[in-house]
Amino acid sequence: MLQPAPCPGLGGWHRQPGLLPLLLALLGISWAETQLPQLQEKPAVMPGVLSRKESFLLLSLHNRLRSRVHPPAANMQRMDWSESLARLAQDRAALCGALAPSLASDPQHAQQVGWNVQLVPAGSASFVEVVSLWFAEGQWYSYAAAECTHNATCTHYTQLVWATSSHLGCGWHRCSVGQAEMEAFVCAYSPGGNWEVNGKTIIPYKKGTWCSLCTARVSGCFKAWDHAGGLCEVPRNPCRMSCRNHGHLNVSTCRCHCPPSYTGRYCQVRCSMGCVHGRFREEECSCICDVGFGGAQCDTKVHFPFHTCDLRIDGNCFMVSSEADTYYGAKMKCQGKGGVLAQIESQKVQDILAFYLGRLETTNEVTDSDFETKNFWIGLTYKTAKDSFRWTTGEHQSFTSFAFGQPDNQGFGNCVELQASAAFNWNDQRCKTRNRYICQFAQEHISRWDPGP
């Protein structure tokens, strides 16, 4: 099998006629099965830089292959071309596949961009054929086991079909490795994929009927003539709501602007209160406590927990409750332990939590059976004064993963849950619903825990 290696270049629109079929034969794939329409030779403006037509064909190939996964994908997103990602890919190809030091040392970049890199002998394969080889790794990937066959490589395949990767950019470059002339083929994906839990890569997509688990942000279903299935894409949905208590509806944002003393997604909540060791949030009618204090008015000294986390993601600790409560009851319980209801601010955290809860749903025994759903509260509520959903800490919700048709709960669903029936994408729900919940502890909280004897 061809192994990924760092090297610049996208060349190879010409190829030696015999090498790629031989490589495919070694992979156990017939040439007829993988031969796809070839990119036409066309001089680029700069050596190694993809032309607009080549970029379009690579993007179309990615979307075509993503529509052909087996089992079918319920939440596979349609990819769009990104010139900024293409520049990153070209820069990496120019380094013969090595990651530039400035990018390698940037943790924000590492979380947002995924990579497929392939180094082959010069002239032996085109970019289309290399991408086809990446997809062909899927024959060794077991979706049911969420793992690759022993001694095989599947990471190119899983990144190529990672459902939530929505932007693509590619580049190539010819370079020398020792005495050999090689070509590097590089594609960059955003958001990246191949997230791991306990050293094991989670599944790249949710299986099911095509487009049946699209999120609200990409709830349209795109299907080209050469696609086997549909891909989730940005929808075109009108506002379907009204505001209470003389609130004003902004039709361009589909949000209510509330009069003084009212809050909530539909201006349905009236509020007032004071905090001892913390700050008051008028939009939520509640306190945000200083580290070390809890309770509704932040007047209780917290005894920090010292038990292990259910999950650690990028330094944060996530604990999944075995009991159920209303949204504000769950918020107070997390706050009483020195944390907050979970804040999901990246696709990485969403993917890992959804995977973990999906496995937990069939194995975990709930100690308090008095709950109404199999869903989990997170720390997101609609704030009319800010005209948006906000996290408990007051931060703006920049990342979103609402399920198809959500948010939709006409004046009552101002609190957000991870919905089991929608692959743990988000749903706005009545705050009085009794759900289980997820508490999150940042490093500043964890550092104050008493490890005990």
mmCIF file of N, CA, C and O in Angstrom, residues 1 134 137-142 147-149 152-159 194:
data_model
loop_
_atom_site.group_PDB
_atom_site.id
_atom_site.type_symbol
_atom_site.label_atom_id
_atom_site.label_comp_id
_atom_site.label_asym_id
_atom_site.label_seq_id
_atom_site.Cartn_x
_atom_site.Cartn_y
_atom_site.Cartn_z
ATOM 1 N N MET A 1 0.835 -1.199 0.000
ATOM 2 C CA MET A 1 0.000 0.000 0.000
ATOM 3 C C MET A 1 0.867 1.245 0.000
ATOM 4 O O MET A 1 1.898 1.280 0.625
ATOM 5 N N TRP A 134 -7.187 6.731 -1.875
ATOM 6 C CA TRP A 134 -7.593 7.067 -0.506
ATOM 7 C C TRP A 134 -8.978 6.481 -0.213
ATOM 8 O O TRP A 134 -9.202 5.871 0.827
ATOM 9 N N GLU A 137 -9.236 2.708 0.427
ATOM 10 C CA GLU A 137 -8.890 2.180 1.753
ATOM 11 C C GLU A 137 -10.130 1.760 2.529
ATOM 12 O O GLU A 137 -10.043 0.987 3.495
ATOM 13 N N GLY A 138 -11.303 2.249 2.109
ATOM 14 C CA GLY A 138 -12.539 1.919 2.791
ATOM 15 C C GLY A 138 -12.855 0.437 2.800
ATOM 16 O O GLY A 138 -13.625 -0.039 3.644
ATOM 17 N N GLN A 139 -12.258 -0.340 1.863
ATOM 18 C CA GLN A 139 -12.511 -1.780 1.847
ATOM 19 C C GLN A 139 -11.935 -2.466 3.083
ATOM 20 O O GLN A 139 -12.346 -3.571 3.437
ATOM 21 N N TRP A 140 -10.986 -1.804 3.767
ATOM 22 C CA TRP A 140 -10.397 -2.384 4.974
ATOM 23 C C TRP A 140 -10.998 -1.777 6.258
ATOM 24 O O TRP A 140 -10.570 -2.132 7.342
ATOM 25 N N TYR A 141 -11.960 -0.873 6.074
ATOM 26 C CA TYR A 141 -12.532 -0.212 7.247
ATOM 27 C C TYR A 141 -13.847 -0.887 7.620
ATOM 28 O O TYR A 141 -14.750 -1.043 6.792
ATOM 29 N N SER A 142 -13.981 -1.272 8.888
ATOM 30 C CA SER A 142 -15.224 -1.856 9.400
ATOM 31 C C SER A 142 -16.005 -0.779 10.122
ATOM 32 O O SER A 142 -15.579 -0.293 11.181
ATOM 33 N N GLU A 147 -13.106 0.481 13.132
ATOM 34 C CA GLU A 147 -11.664 0.273 13.103
ATOM 35 C C GLU A 147 -11.227 -0.271 11.759
ATOM 36 O O GLU A 147 -12.030 -0.781 10.971
ATOM 37 N N CYS A 148 -9.928 -0.181 11.519
ATOM 38 C CA CYS A 148 -9.312 -0.628 10.276
ATOM 39 C C CYS A 148 -8.743 -2.029 10.470
ATOM 40 O O CYS A 148 -8.347 -2.418 11.574
ATOM 41 N N THR A 149 -8.688 -2.783 9.376
ATOM 42 C CA THR A 149 -8.074 -4.105 9.418
ATOM 43 C C THR A 149 -6.636 -3.996 9.918
ATOM 44 O O THR A 149 -5.930 -3.026 9.628
ATOM 45 N N ALA A 152 -3.386 -2.438 8.128
ATOM 46 C CA ALA A 152 -3.849 -1.654 6.986
ATOM 47 C C ALA A 152 -3.967 -0.190 7.388
ATOM 48 O O ALA A 152 -3.968 0.156 8.568
ATOM 49 N N THR A 153 -4.047 0.684 6.388
ATOM 50 C CA THR A 153 -4.205 2.119 6.624
ATOM 51 C C THR A 153 -5.577 2.564 6.139
ATOM 52 O O THR A 153 -5.944 2.290 5.001
ATOM 53 N N CYS A 154 -6.337 3.239 7.004
ATOM 54 C CA CYS A 154 -7.672 3.727 6.634
ATOM 55 C C CYS A 154 -7.855 5.218 6.916
ATOM 56 O O CYS A 154 -8.939 5.755 6.694
ATOM 57 N N THR A 155 -6.820 5.877 7.437
ATOM 58 C CA THR A 155 -6.994 7.268 7.871
ATOM 59 C C THR A 155 -7.253 8.225 6.714
ATOM 60 O O THR A 155 -7.917 9.249 6.895
ATOM 61 N N HIS A 156 -6.698 7.914 5.503
ATOM 62 C CA HIS A 156 -7.030 8.751 4.348
ATOM 63 C C HIS A 156 -8.528 8.647 4.055
ATOM 64 O O HIS A 156 -9.206 9.643 3.802
ATOM 65 N N TYR A 157 -9.043 7.415 4.092
ATOM 66 C CA TYR A 157 -10.459 7.179 3.815
ATOM 67 C C TYR A 157 -11.351 7.869 4.837
ATOM 68 O O TYR A 157 -12.302 8.575 4.473
ATOM 69 N N THR A 158 -11.061 7.691 6.125
ATOM 70 C CA THR A 158 -11.936 8.260 7.151
ATOM 71 C C THR A 158 -11.941 9.779 7.109
ATOM 72 O O THR A 158 -12.963 10.406 7.361
ATOM 73 N N GLN A 159 -10.801 10.418 6.768
ATOM 74 C CA GLN A 159 -10.805 11.875 6.640
ATOM 75 C C GLN A 159 -11.585 12.297 5.408
ATOM 76 O O GLN A 159 -12.360 13.258 5.433
ATOM 77 N N ASN A 194 -10.941 12.556 12.040
ATOM 78 C CA ASN A 194 -10.122 11.514 12.665
ATOM 79 C C ASN A 194 -9.902 11.773 14.156
ATOM 80 O O ASN A 194 -8.813 11.580 14.682
#
